[in-house]
Coordinates of C-alpha atoms and ligand atoms in Angstrom, one line a residue:
M237 CA -13.1 -10.6 9.1
P238 CA -11.3 -12.7 6.3
N239 CA -9.7 -15.7 7.9
D240 CA -6.2 -14.6 7.0
V241 CA -6.3 -11.2 8.8
R242 CA -5.1 -10.8 12.4
D243 CA -7.8 -9.5 14.7
P244 CA -6.7 -5.8 15.4
K245 CA -7.9 -6.2 19.0
M246 CA -5.6 -9.2 19.6
E247 CA -3.1 -8.3 22.3
R248 CA 0.6 -8.7 21.6
I249 CA 1.8 -11.8 23.4
N250 CA 4.7 -10.5 25.4
S251 CA 4.3 -12.3 28.8
K252 CA 4.1 -15.8 30.2
E253 CA 0.5 -15.1 31.3
L254 CA -0.6 -14.1 27.7
A255 CA 1.3 -17.0 26.3
D256 CA -0.4 -19.5 28.6
A257 CA -3.8 -18.1 27.7
F258 CA -2.9 -18.4 24.0
I259 CA -1.7 -22.0 24.5
E260 CA -4.9 -23.0 26.3
E261 CA -7.1 -21.4 23.5
Q262 CA -5.1 -23.1 20.7
V263 CA -5.1 -26.5 22.4
T264 CA -9.0 -26.3 22.5
A265 CA -9.2 -25.1 18.9
I266 CA -6.8 -27.8 17.7
K267 CA -8.8 -30.6 19.5
K268 CA -12.0 -29.2 18.0
Q269 CA -10.5 -29.0 14.4
V270 CA -8.8 -32.4 14.3
G271 CA -10.8 -34.6 16.7
N272 CA -9.3 -38.0 17.0
N273 CA -7.5 -37.8 13.6
K274 CA -3.8 -37.9 12.9
V275 CA -1.9 -34.8 12.0
L276 CA 1.4 -34.7 10.0
L277 CA 4.1 -32.1 10.5
A278 CA 7.5 -31.6 8.9
L279 CA 9.7 -30.8 11.9
S280 CA 12.9 -29.1 11.0
G281 CA 13.9 -27.9 14.4
G282 CA 13.4 -24.3 13.5
V283 CA 11.5 -22.0 15.8
D284 CA 8.1 -22.1 14.1
S285 CA 7.8 -25.8 13.4
S286 CA 9.1 -26.6 16.9
V287 CA 6.5 -24.4 18.6
V288 CA 3.7 -25.9 16.4
A289 CA 4.9 -29.4 17.3
A290 CA 5.0 -28.6 21.1
L291 CA 1.4 -27.1 20.9
L292 CA 0.1 -30.1 19.0
I293 CA 1.8 -32.6 21.3
K294 CA 0.0 -30.9 24.2
A295 CA -3.3 -31.0 22.3
I296 CA -3.3 -34.5 20.7
G297 CA -0.2 -36.3 21.9
P298 CA 0.8 -39.3 19.7
N299 CA -1.8 -38.4 17.0
L300 CA 0.7 -35.8 15.9
V301 CA 3.2 -37.5 13.6
C302 CA 6.4 -35.5 13.2
V303 CA 8.7 -36.1 10.3
H304 CA 12.3 -34.9 10.7
V305 CA 14.2 -35.1 7.4
N306 CA 18.0 -35.0 7.8
H307 CA 19.3 -33.7 4.4
G308 CA 22.9 -33.6 5.5
L309 CA 23.0 -29.8 5.3
L310 CA 22.0 -29.3 9.0
R311 CA 24.3 -27.8 11.6
K312 CA 26.3 -29.9 14.0
G313 CA 24.0 -31.4 16.7
E314 CA 20.8 -30.2 15.1
S315 CA 19.1 -33.5 14.4
E316 CA 20.3 -34.9 17.7
Q317 CA 18.6 -31.9 19.5
V318 CA 15.3 -32.5 17.6
I319 CA 15.3 -36.2 18.7
K320 CA 16.3 -35.4 22.2
V321 CA 13.7 -32.6 22.8
F322 CA 10.8 -34.0 20.9
Q323 CA 11.1 -37.8 21.1
K324 CA 12.9 -38.3 24.4
E325 CA 11.5 -35.4 26.5
L326 CA 8.2 -34.6 25.0
G327 CA 7.4 -38.2 23.9
A328 CA 6.6 -37.1 20.3
N329 CA 5.6 -39.7 17.7
L330 CA 8.6 -38.8 15.5
I331 CA 9.8 -40.3 12.3
Y332 CA 13.5 -39.6 11.7
V333 CA 14.5 -39.9 8.0
D334 CA 18.1 -40.1 7.2
A335 CA 18.2 -38.8 3.6
V336 CA 21.8 -37.5 3.6
D337 CA 23.1 -39.6 0.8
R338 CA 20.0 -38.9 -1.4
F339 CA 20.5 -35.1 -1.1
L340 CA 24.3 -35.1 -1.3
D341 CA 24.4 -37.5 -4.3
A342 CA 21.9 -35.4 -6.2
L343 CA 23.9 -32.2 -5.5
I344 CA 27.2 -33.7 -6.8
G345 CA 28.7 -31.3 -9.4
V346 CA 25.8 -28.7 -9.2
E347 CA 27.3 -25.3 -9.0
D348 CA 24.4 -22.9 -9.7
P349 CA 22.9 -21.6 -6.4
E350 CA 19.3 -21.6 -7.6
Q351 CA 19.7 -25.1 -9.1
K352 CA 21.0 -26.2 -5.7
R353 CA 18.0 -24.8 -4.0
K354 CA 15.6 -26.3 -6.5
I355 CA 17.1 -29.8 -6.0
I356 CA 17.1 -29.5 -2.2
G357 CA 13.5 -28.2 -2.2
K358 CA 12.3 -31.0 -4.6
I359 CA 13.9 -33.8 -2.8
F360 CA 12.6 -32.5 0.5
I361 CA 9.1 -32.6 -0.9
D362 CA 9.6 -36.1 -2.4
V363 CA 11.0 -37.5 0.9
F364 CA 8.2 -35.9 2.9
A365 CA 5.5 -37.1 0.5
E366 CA 6.9 -40.7 0.6
E367 CA 6.7 -40.7 4.4
A368 CA 3.2 -39.2 4.3
R369 CA 2.0 -42.0 2.0
K370 CA 3.3 -44.7 4.3
I371 CA 1.0 -43.4 7.1
E372 CA -2.7 -44.4 6.8
D373 CA -5.6 -42.0 7.4
I374 CA -3.8 -38.7 7.5
K375 CA -6.2 -35.9 6.8
F376 CA -4.4 -33.0 8.4
L377 CA -1.1 -31.2 7.9
A378 CA 0.3 -28.9 10.5
Q379 CA 2.4 -25.9 9.4
G380 CA 4.5 -23.3 11.1
T381 CA 3.1 -20.5 9.1
I382 CA 3.5 -17.2 10.9
Y383 CA 1.9 -13.8 10.3
P384 CA 4.8 -12.3 8.3
D385 CA 4.5 -15.4 6.0
I386 CA 0.9 -14.4 5.3
L387 CA 1.7 -10.7 4.8
E388 CA 4.7 -11.4 2.5
S389 CA 3.6 -14.3 0.5
K390 CA -0.1 -14.9 0.8
G391 CA 0.2 -17.8 3.2
I392 CA 2.9 -19.8 1.5
K393 CA 5.8 -20.3 3.9
A394 CA 8.4 -18.2 2.2
H395 CA 11.0 -20.9 1.5
H396 CA 12.5 -20.0 -1.8
N397 CA 11.8 -22.5 -4.6
V398 CA 10.1 -25.1 -2.5
G399 CA 6.9 -26.2 -4.2
G400 CA 3.8 -27.6 -2.7
L401 CA 3.0 -31.3 -2.0
P402 CA 1.7 -33.5 -4.8
E403 CA -2.1 -33.0 -5.5
D404 CA -3.1 -36.5 -4.2
L405 CA -1.9 -35.5 -0.8
N406 CA -4.7 -33.0 -0.2
F407 CA -4.5 -32.2 3.5
E408 CA -6.5 -29.8 5.6
L409 CA -4.1 -27.3 7.2
V410 CA -3.6 -26.8 10.9
E411 CA -1.8 -23.5 11.5
P412 CA -2.0 -22.5 15.1
V413 CA 0.6 -19.7 15.0
K414 CA -0.5 -18.1 11.8
F415 CA -1.5 -14.8 13.4
L416 CA 1.7 -14.5 15.5
F417 CA 4.7 -12.4 14.9
K418 CA 8.2 -14.0 15.5
D419 CA 8.7 -12.5 18.9
E420 CA 5.3 -13.9 20.0
V421 CA 6.1 -17.3 18.7
R422 CA 9.3 -17.3 20.8
V423 CA 7.4 -16.2 24.0
V424 CA 4.9 -19.1 23.3
G425 CA 7.8 -21.5 22.8
E426 CA 9.3 -20.6 26.1
A427 CA 6.0 -21.0 27.9
L428 CA 5.7 -24.5 26.3
G429 CA 9.1 -25.3 27.9
L430 CA 11.1 -25.5 24.7
P431 CA 14.9 -25.0 25.3
H432 CA 16.0 -21.3 25.2
N433 CA 18.6 -22.0 22.4
M434 CA 16.0 -23.6 20.3
V435 CA 13.4 -20.8 20.7
Y436 CA 15.9 -17.9 20.3
R437 CA 18.1 -19.4 17.7
Q438 CA 19.3 -17.4 14.6
P439 CA 17.5 -17.7 11.3
F440 CA 18.8 -20.7 9.3
P441 CA 18.0 -21.0 5.6
G442 CA 16.1 -24.0 4.3
P443 CA 19.0 -25.2 2.1
G444 CA 21.1 -25.1 5.2
L445 CA 24.8 -25.3 5.1
G446 CA 24.5 -26.0 1.3
V447 CA 24.6 -22.2 0.6
R448 CA 27.6 -21.8 2.9
C449 CA 29.6 -24.3 0.8
P450 CA 29.5 -22.2 -2.4
G451 CA 29.7 -23.9 -5.8
A452 CA 29.4 -27.7 -6.1
I453 CA 29.0 -29.1 -2.6
T454 CA 31.6 -31.7 -1.6
R455 CA 31.4 -33.8 1.5
D456 CA 34.8 -32.8 2.8
R457 CA 34.1 -29.0 2.4
L458 CA 30.7 -29.4 3.9
E459 CA 32.2 -31.0 7.1
L460 CA 34.7 -28.0 7.3
V461 CA 31.7 -25.7 7.2
R462 CA 29.9 -27.7 9.9
E463 CA 32.8 -28.0 12.2
S464 CA 33.9 -24.3 11.9
D465 CA 30.2 -23.2 12.4
A466 CA 30.0 -25.2 15.5
I467 CA 33.1 -23.5 16.9
L468 CA 31.8 -20.1 16.0
R469 CA 28.5 -20.7 17.6
E470 CA 30.1 -22.1 20.8
E471 CA 32.4 -19.1 21.2
F472 CA 29.6 -16.6 20.5
A473 CA 27.5 -18.3 23.1
N474 CA 30.5 -18.2 25.6
A475 CA 30.8 -14.5 24.9
G476 CA 27.1 -13.9 25.6
L477 CA 26.3 -13.0 22.0
E478 CA 23.8 -15.8 21.4
G479 CA 20.4 -14.3 20.6
K480 CA 22.0 -10.8 20.4
V481 CA 23.5 -11.0 16.8
W482 CA 21.0 -11.6 14.0
Q483 CA 23.1 -14.2 12.1
Y484 CA 26.6 -15.5 12.4
F485 CA 28.0 -18.4 10.5
T486 CA 31.0 -19.6 8.5
I487 CA 31.6 -20.2 4.7
V488 CA 34.2 -22.4 3.1
P489 CA 34.8 -21.2 -0.5
P490 CA 35.8 -23.7 -3.1
F491 CA 39.5 -22.7 -3.4
K492 CA 42.7 -23.5 -1.5
S493 CA 45.7 -21.5 -0.6
T494 CA 49.2 -22.2 0.6
G495 CA 50.0 -22.4 4.3
I496 CA 52.7 -23.9 6.6
K497 CA 52.4 -26.5 9.3
D498 CA 55.1 -28.5 11.1
N499 CA 57.7 -26.9 8.7
K500 CA 55.8 -28.3 5.7
R501 CA 53.8 -26.5 3.1
T502 CA 50.1 -27.1 3.1
F503 CA 47.5 -26.4 0.4
E504 CA 44.1 -26.2 2.1
Y505 CA 40.8 -24.4 2.3
A506 CA 40.0 -21.1 4.0
V507 CA 37.1 -20.4 6.5
V508 CA 35.3 -17.1 6.2
I509 CA 33.5 -15.7 9.3
R510 CA 30.3 -13.7 8.8
A511 CA 28.3 -12.0 11.5
V512 CA 25.5 -9.5 10.7
N513 CA 22.8 -7.6 12.3
S514 CA 19.4 -6.9 10.7
I515 CA 15.8 -6.1 11.5
D516 CA 14.1 -8.1 8.7
A517 CA 17.0 -9.4 6.5
T518 CA 16.3 -6.9 3.7
S519 CA 19.4 -5.0 4.8
A520 CA 22.2 -5.9 7.2
S521 CA 25.1 -4.3 9.0
I522 CA 28.3 -5.9 10.3
E523 CA 28.6 -7.0 13.9
E524 CA 31.9 -5.7 15.2
I525 CA 33.4 -8.8 16.6
P526 CA 36.1 -7.8 19.2
Y527 CA 39.6 -8.9 18.2
P528 CA 40.3 -11.0 21.2
L529 CA 37.1 -13.1 20.4
L530 CA 38.1 -13.3 16.7
F531 CA 41.6 -14.5 17.7
K532 CA 40.1 -17.1 20.0
I533 CA 37.8 -18.4 17.2
R534 CA 40.6 -18.3 14.7
D535 CA 42.9 -20.3 17.0
R536 CA 40.3 -22.9 17.6
I537 CA 39.4 -23.3 14.0
L538 CA 43.1 -23.6 12.9
A539 CA 43.8 -26.1 15.7
E540 CA 40.6 -28.2 15.5
V541 CA 39.4 -28.2 12.0
N542 CA 41.6 -30.4 9.9
G543 CA 42.0 -29.1 6.4
I544 CA 41.8 -25.3 7.1
N545 CA 44.9 -23.2 7.0
R546 CA 43.5 -19.6 6.8
V547 CA 40.7 -17.7 8.5
L548 CA 39.1 -14.6 7.0
V549 CA 36.3 -12.2 8.0
D550 CA 33.6 -10.9 5.7
I551 CA 32.9 -7.2 6.5
S552 CA 30.5 -6.6 3.6
P553 CA 27.1 -5.1 4.4
K554 CA 23.8 -5.9 2.7
P555 CA 23.6 -4.2 0.1
V556 CA 26.0 -4.5 -1.6
A557 CA 26.5 -8.1 -0.6
T558 CA 23.7 -10.5 0.5
I559 CA 23.7 -12.1 4.0
E560 CA 24.4 -15.6 2.5
W561 CA 27.1 -16.1 0.0
E562 CA 24.7 -17.8 -2.5
Ligands
XMP123 P1 20.1 -13.0 1.7 O1 21.3 -14.0 1.5 O2 19.2 -13.0 0.5 O3 19.3 -13.7 2.9 O4 20.6 -11.6 2.2 C1 18.3 -13.1 3.6 C2 17.8 -14.0 4.7 O5 17.2 -15.1 4.1 C3 17.8 -16.4 4.4 N1 17.9 -17.2 3.2 C4 17.1 -18.2 3.0 N2 16.1 -18.7 3.7 N3 15.8 -20.4 2.1 C5 15.5 -19.9 3.3 O6 14.6 -20.4 4.0 C6 16.7 -19.9 1.3 O7 16.9 -20.4 0.1 C7 17.4 -18.7 1.7 N4 18.4 -17.9 1.2 C8 18.7 -17.0 2.2 C9 19.2 -15.9 4.9 O8 19.8 -16.8 5.8 C10 18.9 -14.6 5.6 O9 18.4 -14.7 6.9

């Protein structure tokens, strides 16, 4: 059987028992593949890279070197959770790279969505390669490739516009979850003891909040996206919708409108709320958010996010719209 085809006899991992057996098998396989060598991993905090990190920590402990790049476009609390879970709780050998200024400075004035993606992808590779070169004797690179990545893009993790590492960084790949589907990765993640909200979190694009701050990204508008997104996620979780709705997030378009506060006119940004359901992101329908919940979210955003005077709801399905605004 070619080495990128899932064994048709492989049972679907849908229970703790099957996940435990898979973990044991992979721990042995990883140890055999890498021996006493160090392995590098870009740890974003997404489901796939988090599960791979937890598996490798179990197999080789500090020989796994995780690099977490903060590009300034992550959601509120995301980097903090990666550090808490992996460094503090699992004892990972974790390098945190604060590259916020580098990314945001390079994005100043860039309006075109694909250009924004290219810049974010390129700087990510540059930052990661710089960190990789600082560490001696690294032969292996772990990746959170999953089976749909292989089926859809012949093994290249389908992050739009992100190129490969430079040629001199020629690593052997370690891809322990490459034959798993997303639901199986989640079951394995829970069996490894990762937090439920990390394992069942909604899809989050590589360019992060950058595509939810349409047009040229500015730091003030980016903060409005981050703060309103945090409120939306908190209220969805309180309403028991976490893990039930495919994706829900906020957008802050690059225009202002008039409002009134304390008897004075304001001229501020608007927040757009978007919540969609989907099976595989190729099409999407609108989650019908109940009005009482919408009003609660609206009230919190207007009261807590300074610089917003209007809250809108995007009810456009895919097609004709896309899920993200860019
Ligand atoms: P669209 O907006 O094309 O999104 O309907 C479909 C799904 O893909 C995600 N998305 C991305 N993911 N890099 C990613 O890793 C990207 O540049 C990107 N753009 C969109 C989006 O969140 C949705 O789940």
